[in-house]
């Protein structure tokens, strides 16, 4: 053992001033020039286990050149690989093999085993300490995938047919989908190879197998594994053209089963892998990540999007931010695939609470709510309930939300003239005390909104922010037929409001001749004693 460590240390330092890279180049030439130097392959492979990063990188590049040349020359055994003799000590001499094999066959079997050893080392390096080593190992493995496709190591019967090296790709994907270690950085690098139609197709099938394999060993999939799985699945960009032509491995052979070359087959594989992933229990954060991309990156590329009905309806019933995010997917299924959801508007109505003004996905929610309420065929009681609930919530809403909410309420009334009684009812003077509207009622049909009025908007005419006062004054005049565009107001922030006010230039400045007493204008305010003007 000590001698082996000393030997490796000498190689790291170099021999007679020769660098490791020069030594590897020399070994490479020796192996390619004569089979008598075949044992030099061991010296090359040994550097893959070096503790020096530069040596490992040099060894990966050397292995790439070596086995690329050997594959092109057809010097690796093709077909089922016999087990390597335990007593051969790695020597390809005829004495270490069965007498039934020729020297040529023994050499090819031996060099094939060395190739497998190289692949195993590269797979292990996918989780090396250095990302540079990981990245180069990944690129070399994918290069071997391409080379095995061009020069198949399968049975000779497949010589003239298309044969994808699925076994090698599975080693890579299984290593990316680790159960305990985050692989997101390496998966981002792997995304480049997912642009190839054949790699993407077989990757999806391998992911399915990996999920099934891990789920057999545990009732609940590890969170790290699920995060890696989502990172890999979300990196898949499905093609939009029906004819697929971007392949890592060139097609050949007339007898090849070409069914998977069709976009429809890719969509089926895409659907299977996502359904297999989503049937497992996800964390709340992962739930949100899936719902964020569901409507754009998943549903449009599924052969049967209606299979996601159960997942979306369950997400919609969860409540909070998850319900808000499920709206996009549900809208696609309702609008494009005739999904029937009897309690959809009732659930949407229940989502309107004070917290909706402060969530991260506020803009998306109100954009979709405006879209859902745009139909002129909705019953008047339903539209009135939404308008009234929004009006009541506006009493405690921040200014950046109010500048969007008030135009939205006015748009609802413009679309449904039968709701104009909400702003033209004399009994509105009583305010909240005489308001028949039941704010706590979750069923819009029982809220008695049509019997009420929008006195809250009249109260907002006394707001401290002038823009809100102007917006609320709209109800004091006849509403125009033209709807207000709220798209630019959806993502407005308090910072933007403040900056906008700071940039205003006033030509005349009103003067207050009577000094203000107190913070709120009260004469005996305690703050007047300390902050009087």
XYZ file of C-alpha atoms in Angstrom:
533
model
C 0.000 0.000 0.000
C 2.817 2.414 0.896
C 4.574 1.657 -2.382
C 1.388 2.380 -4.328
C 0.929 5.760 -2.594
C 4.579 6.652 -3.260
C 4.170 5.714 -6.903
C 1.101 7.931 -7.228
C 2.889 10.822 -5.465
C 5.796 10.572 -7.885
C 3.396 10.760 -10.779
C 1.720 13.824 -9.355
C 5.086 15.552 -9.077
C 6.089 14.346 -12.506
C 8.997 12.198 -13.537
C 12.342 13.793 -14.460
C 10.669 17.165 -14.791
C 8.027 15.847 -17.179
C 4.563 17.268 -16.459
C 1.551 15.041 -15.923
C 0.008 16.259 -19.158
C 3.131 15.324 -21.120
C 3.233 11.934 -19.429
C -0.409 11.292 -20.324
C 0.209 12.304 -23.932
C 3.130 9.878 -24.068
C 1.031 7.047 -22.614
C -1.742 7.813 -25.099
C 0.639 7.564 -28.068
C 2.066 4.307 -26.750
C -1.344 2.656 -26.452
C -2.534 3.808 -29.865
C 0.696 2.813 -31.601
C 0.940 -0.768 -30.338
C -1.206 -3.244 -28.440
C 1.977 -4.335 -26.676
C 1.658 -1.106 -24.641
C -1.951 -1.814 -23.637
C -1.130 -1.866 -19.928
C -0.396 1.879 -20.130
C -4.163 2.327 -20.055
C -4.006 1.569 -16.327
C -1.593 4.466 -15.837
C -4.001 6.804 -17.630
C -7.040 5.610 -15.676
C -5.176 5.952 -12.388
C -4.989 9.717 -12.829
C -8.803 9.861 -12.803
C -8.545 9.119 -9.075
C -5.882 11.747 -8.412
C -6.391 14.323 -5.676
C -4.988 17.026 -7.951
C -7.732 18.738 -9.959
C -5.517 19.594 -12.938
C -4.345 15.991 -13.192
C -7.941 14.732 -13.210
C -8.924 17.202 -15.926
C -5.937 16.148 -18.047
C -6.779 12.465 -17.522
C -10.427 13.007 -18.591
C -9.307 14.636 -21.836
C -6.780 11.870 -22.484
C -9.398 9.157 -21.897
C -11.694 10.927 -24.307
C -9.082 10.870 -27.072
C -8.099 7.286 -26.285
C -11.499 5.646 -26.352
C -12.777 7.803 -29.189
C -9.947 6.441 -31.304
C -10.516 2.859 -30.135
C -14.263 3.048 -30.795
C -13.666 4.398 -34.290
C -11.222 1.577 -35.016
C -13.666 -1.016 -33.696
C -11.204 -2.336 -31.088
C -13.798 -2.744 -28.326
C -15.759 -5.956 -27.855
C -19.253 -5.786 -29.377
C -22.181 -7.606 -27.791
C -22.624 -9.199 -24.371
C -19.443 -8.682 -22.403
C -17.995 -11.790 -20.684
C -16.934 -11.397 -17.054
C -13.301 -10.518 -16.535
C -11.195 -13.346 -15.026
C -10.360 -12.653 -11.404
C -6.861 -13.979 -11.751
C -5.942 -12.124 -14.908
C -4.522 -9.132 -12.986
C -5.526 -6.972 -15.934
C -3.094 -8.588 -18.381
C -4.627 -9.236 -21.844
C -2.330 -12.211 -22.484
C -3.924 -15.395 -23.904
C -3.021 -17.380 -20.769
C -5.526 -15.402 -18.711
C -8.514 -16.281 -20.869
C -10.412 -19.294 -22.090
C -8.693 -21.218 -24.878
C -11.852 -20.943 -26.964
C -11.197 -17.246 -27.612
C -8.675 -15.880 -30.072
C -6.049 -13.351 -29.050
C -7.978 -10.653 -30.944
C -11.175 -11.407 -29.041
C -9.373 -11.477 -25.718
C -7.841 -8.082 -26.359
C -11.167 -6.513 -27.342
C -12.867 -7.946 -24.245
C -10.060 -6.643 -22.059
C -10.093 -3.124 -23.568
C -13.894 -3.067 -23.296
C -13.534 -3.669 -19.563
C -11.084 -0.774 -19.384
C -13.607 1.397 -21.174
C -16.257 0.416 -18.622
C -13.831 1.298 -15.827
C -13.317 4.719 -17.392
C -17.066 5.273 -17.611
C -17.486 4.264 -13.953
C -14.795 6.743 -12.890
C -16.415 9.533 -14.909
C -19.796 8.786 -13.329
C -18.220 9.042 -9.882
C -16.610 12.351 -10.854
C -20.074 13.828 -11.499
C -20.071 14.567 -7.778
C -16.473 15.682 -7.413
C -15.630 18.658 -5.203
C -14.824 20.847 -8.206
C -17.630 21.853 -10.559
C -15.084 22.134 -13.373
C -14.328 18.432 -12.987
C -18.049 17.598 -12.813
C -18.766 19.567 -15.958
C -15.950 18.018 -17.991
C -16.890 14.512 -16.804
C -20.492 15.128 -17.875
C -19.442 16.386 -21.310
C -17.164 13.377 -21.821
C -19.906 10.944 -20.847
C -22.311 12.552 -23.289
C -19.581 12.385 -25.939
C -19.329 8.652 -25.258
C -23.118 8.450 -25.661
C -22.721 9.993 -29.092
C -19.802 7.712 -29.989
C -21.609 4.559 -28.829
C -24.535 5.589 -30.978
C -22.254 5.995 -33.971
C -20.169 2.882 -33.232
C -22.594 0.592 -31.332
C -21.310 -1.821 -28.720
C -24.504 -3.833 -28.962
C -24.880 -7.070 -30.918
C -23.657 -7.052 -34.499
C -27.234 -7.741 -35.635
C -27.923 -4.081 -34.963
C -25.073 -2.854 -37.117
C -27.293 -1.208 -39.730
C -30.010 0.005 -37.355
C -30.519 2.995 -35.087
C -29.424 2.083 -31.579
C -29.368 4.618 -28.765
C -26.955 3.816 -25.869
C -29.664 4.045 -23.248
C -27.623 2.171 -20.620
C -24.916 4.833 -20.604
C -27.451 7.686 -20.506
C -29.168 6.009 -17.549
C -25.895 6.043 -15.592
C -25.683 9.805 -16.121
C -29.321 10.585 -15.281
C -29.308 8.345 -12.191
C -26.270 10.236 -10.959
C -28.001 13.576 -11.531
C -31.032 12.427 -9.544
C -29.249 11.921 -6.242
C -31.215 11.365 -3.051
C -28.905 13.249 -0.693
C -26.887 15.750 -2.735
C -28.106 18.777 -4.667
C -27.322 18.477 -8.397
C -29.001 21.646 -9.661
C -25.781 23.197 -11.033
C -24.873 20.093 -13.015
C -28.457 19.698 -14.216
C -28.307 23.246 -15.589
C -25.278 22.162 -17.608
C -27.059 19.007 -18.757
C -29.906 21.126 -20.142
C -27.809 21.787 -23.237
C -28.020 18.099 -24.182
C -31.786 18.025 -23.614
C -32.159 20.154 -26.744
C -31.475 16.983 -28.753
C -34.707 15.140 -29.499
C -33.329 11.643 -28.885
C -31.570 12.579 -25.633
C -34.709 14.302 -24.352
C -36.927 11.323 -25.213
C -34.757 8.709 -23.520
C -34.026 10.989 -20.555
C -37.756 11.205 -19.825
C -38.113 7.414 -19.817
C -35.045 7.025 -17.585
C -36.399 9.609 -15.106
C -39.587 7.560 -14.842
C -37.584 4.455 -14.011
C -35.476 6.325 -11.458
C -38.548 7.692 -9.659
C -40.087 4.206 -9.540
C -36.812 2.763 -8.234
C -36.466 5.295 -5.401
C -40.157 5.066 -4.454
C -39.809 1.298 -3.932
C -37.324 1.856 -1.130
C -39.233 4.558 0.760
C -42.835 5.610 1.321
C -42.031 9.299 0.923
C -39.464 10.482 -1.611
C -36.535 12.473 -0.123
C -36.860 16.243 -0.541
C -33.431 16.519 -2.193
C -34.382 13.875 -4.732
C -37.647 15.672 -5.501
C -35.837 18.993 -5.932
C -33.327 17.386 -8.279
C -36.186 15.737 -10.162
C -38.016 19.017 -10.581
C -34.822 20.779 -11.693
C -34.299 18.144 -14.382
C -37.937 17.998 -15.503
C -38.278 21.780 -15.670
C -35.168 21.858 -17.884
C -37.012 19.913 -20.591
C -38.131 22.243 -23.367
C -40.556 20.404 -25.580
C -40.392 21.031 -29.358
C -43.241 22.801 -31.099
C -42.622 21.483 -34.615
C -44.244 18.183 -35.523
C -41.177 16.999 -37.465
C -38.230 16.194 -35.235
C -34.785 16.557 -36.766
C -32.334 17.581 -34.032
C -30.662 14.323 -32.961
C -27.413 13.742 -31.104
C -27.034 10.419 -32.895
C -27.594 10.357 -36.655
C -30.426 8.115 -37.812
C -29.649 5.114 -39.957
C -31.243 1.861 -40.963
C -34.565 1.215 -42.664
C -35.949 -1.341 -40.221
C -35.839 0.902 -37.218
C -39.072 1.466 -35.314
C -39.678 5.127 -36.082
C -42.766 5.645 -33.920
C -40.888 7.632 -31.265
C -39.598 10.036 -33.903
C -43.088 11.581 -33.858
C -43.897 14.572 -31.671
C -46.977 12.767 -30.350
C -44.782 10.052 -28.852
C -42.646 12.687 -27.146
C -45.767 14.296 -25.709
C -46.885 10.940 -24.304
C -43.477 10.408 -22.684
C -43.564 13.968 -21.321
C -47.016 13.337 -19.883
C -45.999 10.039 -18.262
C -42.942 11.458 -16.545
C -44.764 14.485 -15.108
C -47.709 12.399 -13.932
C -45.299 9.967 -12.306
C -43.549 12.837 -10.527
C -46.653 14.727 -9.383
C -48.345 11.706 -7.833
C -45.860 11.898 -4.960
C -46.161 14.217 -1.988
C -44.460 17.555 -2.666
C -43.318 20.237 -0.259
C -45.174 23.565 -0.279
C -42.268 25.359 -1.987
C -42.036 22.668 -4.668
C -45.824 22.766 -5.099
C -45.528 26.470 -5.887
C -42.661 25.946 -8.331
C -44.674 23.357 -10.270
C -47.788 25.547 -10.410
C -45.753 28.533 -11.593
C -44.711 26.746 -14.795
C -47.702 24.420 -15.213
C -49.790 26.590 -17.538
C -46.944 27.481 -19.912
C -44.407 24.664 -19.781
C -46.397 21.535 -18.921
C -50.078 21.555 -19.926
C -49.579 22.729 -23.549
C -47.178 19.833 -24.217
C -49.260 17.012 -22.766
C -51.174 14.708 -25.090
C -54.089 14.649 -22.597
C -53.999 17.784 -20.403
C -57.268 16.761 -18.720
C -55.271 14.197 -16.728
C -54.106 17.121 -14.586
C -57.643 17.878 -13.386
C -57.238 16.054 -10.075
C -53.888 17.686 -9.319
C -55.172 21.194 -10.088
C -58.470 20.874 -8.250
C -56.667 19.557 -5.169
C -54.221 22.472 -5.385
C -57.109 24.915 -5.803
C -58.711 23.573 -2.628
C -55.536 23.949 -0.560
C -56.017 27.676 -0.103
C -53.601 30.586 0.132
C -50.881 31.157 -2.450
C -51.181 27.612 -3.823
C -54.820 28.236 -4.757
C -53.838 31.465 -6.486
C -51.192 29.689 -8.535
C -53.582 26.890 -9.516
C -55.830 29.430 -11.257
C -53.719 29.560 -14.419
C -53.879 25.831 -15.002
C -57.570 25.633 -14.192
C -58.299 28.465 -16.595
C -56.624 26.523 -19.438
C -58.618 23.382 -18.646
C -61.903 25.287 -18.322
C -61.385 27.465 -21.375
C -59.719 25.010 -23.775
C -60.708 21.551 -22.538
C -64.263 22.080 -21.234
C -63.502 21.306 -17.604
C -66.603 21.549 -15.427
C -65.933 22.970 -11.970
C -69.290 23.835 -10.351
C -67.808 25.614 -7.313
C -65.104 27.475 -9.229
C -66.463 31.007 -8.674
C -67.426 30.192 -5.115
C -63.820 29.191 -4.422
C -62.508 32.253 -6.263
C -64.771 34.439 -4.131
C -63.437 32.872 -0.929
C -59.878 33.735 -1.971
C -60.684 37.439 -1.661
C -59.423 38.328 1.790
C -57.038 41.039 3.075
C -53.980 38.798 2.619
C -54.479 38.644 -1.155
C -53.223 42.234 -1.407
C -49.869 41.309 0.083
C -48.961 37.975 -1.519
C -46.164 37.584 -4.022
C -48.540 36.485 -6.793
C -51.022 39.361 -6.390
C -50.630 40.614 -9.975
C -51.255 37.175 -11.479
C -54.313 36.608 -9.296
C -56.052 39.876 -10.187
C -55.190 39.482 -13.856
C -56.920 36.096 -13.878
C -59.791 37.280 -11.679
C -60.444 40.091 -14.159
C -60.322 37.524 -16.965
C -62.744 35.128 -15.235
C -65.196 37.962 -14.539
C -65.065 39.358 -18.078
C -67.893 37.179 -19.355
C -71.165 39.053 -19.805
C -73.110 35.817 -19.194
C -72.352 35.701 -15.486
C -75.356 36.214 -13.178
C -75.761 39.688 -11.696
C -75.695 38.450 -8.075
C -72.247 36.896 -8.660
C -70.680 40.016 -10.200
C -72.273 42.209 -7.534
C -70.818 39.966 -4.800
C -67.296 40.313 -6.236
C -67.630 44.076 -6.660
C -68.965 44.520 -3.143
C -66.365 42.273 -1.521
C -63.560 44.127 -3.305
C -65.062 47.431 -2.166
C -65.171 46.310 1.449
C -61.589 45.043 1.308
C -60.467 48.335 -0.223
C -61.079 50.088 3.090
C -57.912 48.519 4.483
C -55.961 48.039 1.246
C -52.626 49.814 0.619
C -52.555 52.675 -1.922
C -50.682 50.728 -4.617
C -53.519 48.183 -4.606
C -56.329 50.723 -4.486
C -55.253 52.398 -7.727
C -55.887 49.010 -9.391
C -58.907 47.794 -7.387
C -61.131 50.839 -8.007
C -60.856 50.646 -11.841
C -61.461 46.881 -11.613
C -64.699 47.427 -9.676
C -65.816 50.052 -12.183
C -65.073 47.642 -15.055
C -67.316 45.015 -13.451
C -70.181 47.495 -13.320
C -69.581 48.580 -16.926
C -69.820 44.971 -18.121
C -72.978 44.284 -16.155
C -75.413 47.220 -16.247
C -77.749 45.369 -13.876
C -75.197 46.067 -11.126
C -75.363 49.863 -11.551
C -77.827 49.978 -8.680
C -74.819 49.490 -6.394
C -73.696 53.074 -7.079
C -77.142 54.641 -7.489
C -78.907 53.536 -4.338
C -80.116 56.324 -1.997
C -80.050 53.995 1.026
C -76.240 53.978 0.853
C -76.022 56.928 3.242
C -76.328 54.651 6.260
C -72.852 53.158 5.730
C -71.795 49.925 7.368
C -74.428 50.079 10.111
C -77.317 49.591 7.673
C -75.434 47.605 5.030
C -77.241 44.283 4.311
C -74.095 42.794 2.769
C -72.754 39.778 4.728
C -68.990 39.953 4.509
C -68.422 36.664 6.344
C -70.606 34.660 3.938
C -68.478 32.430 1.654
C -71.282 31.767 -0.828
C -71.701 34.792 -3.145
C -75.341 33.823 -3.760
C -76.146 34.342 -0.060
C -74.101 37.505 0.503
C -77.013 39.896 -0.340
C -74.616 42.044 -2.368
C -77.322 43.224 -4.809
C -79.230 44.753 -1.891
C -76.207 46.778 -0.850
C -74.248 49.708 -2.288
C -70.640 50.700 -2.876
C -70.510 53.262 -0.101
C -66.886 52.208 0.503
C -65.832 53.899 -2.732
C -67.514 57.081 -1.588
C -65.551 56.846 1.658
C -62.342 56.570 -0.376
C -63.065 60.005 -1.829
C -61.574 61.287 1.435
C -58.365 59.275 1.072
C -55.035 60.971 1.794
C -53.590 60.003 -1.603
C -54.899 62.339 -4.359
C -54.781 59.705 -7.118
C -57.110 57.459 -5.143
C -59.481 60.355 -4.547
C -59.633 61.003 -8.295
C -60.210 57.306 -9.020
C -62.997 57.066 -6.411
C -64.709 60.201 -7.760
C -65.581 58.246 -10.907
C -68.656 56.772 -9.229
C -70.017 60.287 -8.618
C -70.331 60.765 -12.357
C -71.902 58.721 -15.112
C -69.637 55.780 -15.916
C -68.220 55.780 -19.433
C -68.713 52.746 -21.657
C -64.963 52.367 -22.204
C -63.293 50.007 -19.721
C -60.122 51.041 -17.902
C -56.918 49.203 -18.684
C -55.546 47.810 -15.418
C -52.668 45.792 -16.908
C -50.103 48.485 -16.089
C -51.384 48.812 -12.524
C -51.201 45.146 -11.509
C -47.566 45.129 -10.408
C -47.405 48.679 -9.091
C -45.441 48.949 -5.832
C -45.454 51.491 -3.030
C -41.887 52.435 -3.960
C -42.985 53.294 -7.508
C -45.851 55.414 -6.167
C -43.451 57.299 -3.920
C -40.934 57.834 -6.722
C -43.671 59.087 -9.009
C -44.790 61.643 -6.447
C -41.218 62.768 -5.800
C -40.691 63.491 -9.486
C -43.743 65.731 -9.761
C -43.063 69.398 -10.353
C -45.475 71.965 -8.935
C -45.734 75.435 -10.489
C -47.661 76.880 -7.555
C -47.343 75.918 -3.919
C -50.390 76.426 -1.644
C -49.546 78.211 1.606
C -51.077 77.428 4.981
C -51.395 80.687 6.922
C -52.769 79.036 10.052
C -50.146 76.713 11.584
C -51.248 73.111 12.054
C -51.572 72.000 15.657
C -50.761 68.330 16.233
C -49.974 65.457 13.957
C -53.581 64.916 12.879
C -54.763 68.498 13.143
C -56.115 68.218 16.698
C -55.394 71.228 18.915
C -54.595 69.267 22.060
C -52.583 66.515 20.394
C -49.646 65.468 22.565
C -47.328 65.725 19.547
C -48.139 69.453 19.247
C -46.082 70.185 22.365
C -42.961 68.633 20.891
C -43.360 69.152 17.131
C -45.270 72.412 16.826
C -44.522 74.598 13.823
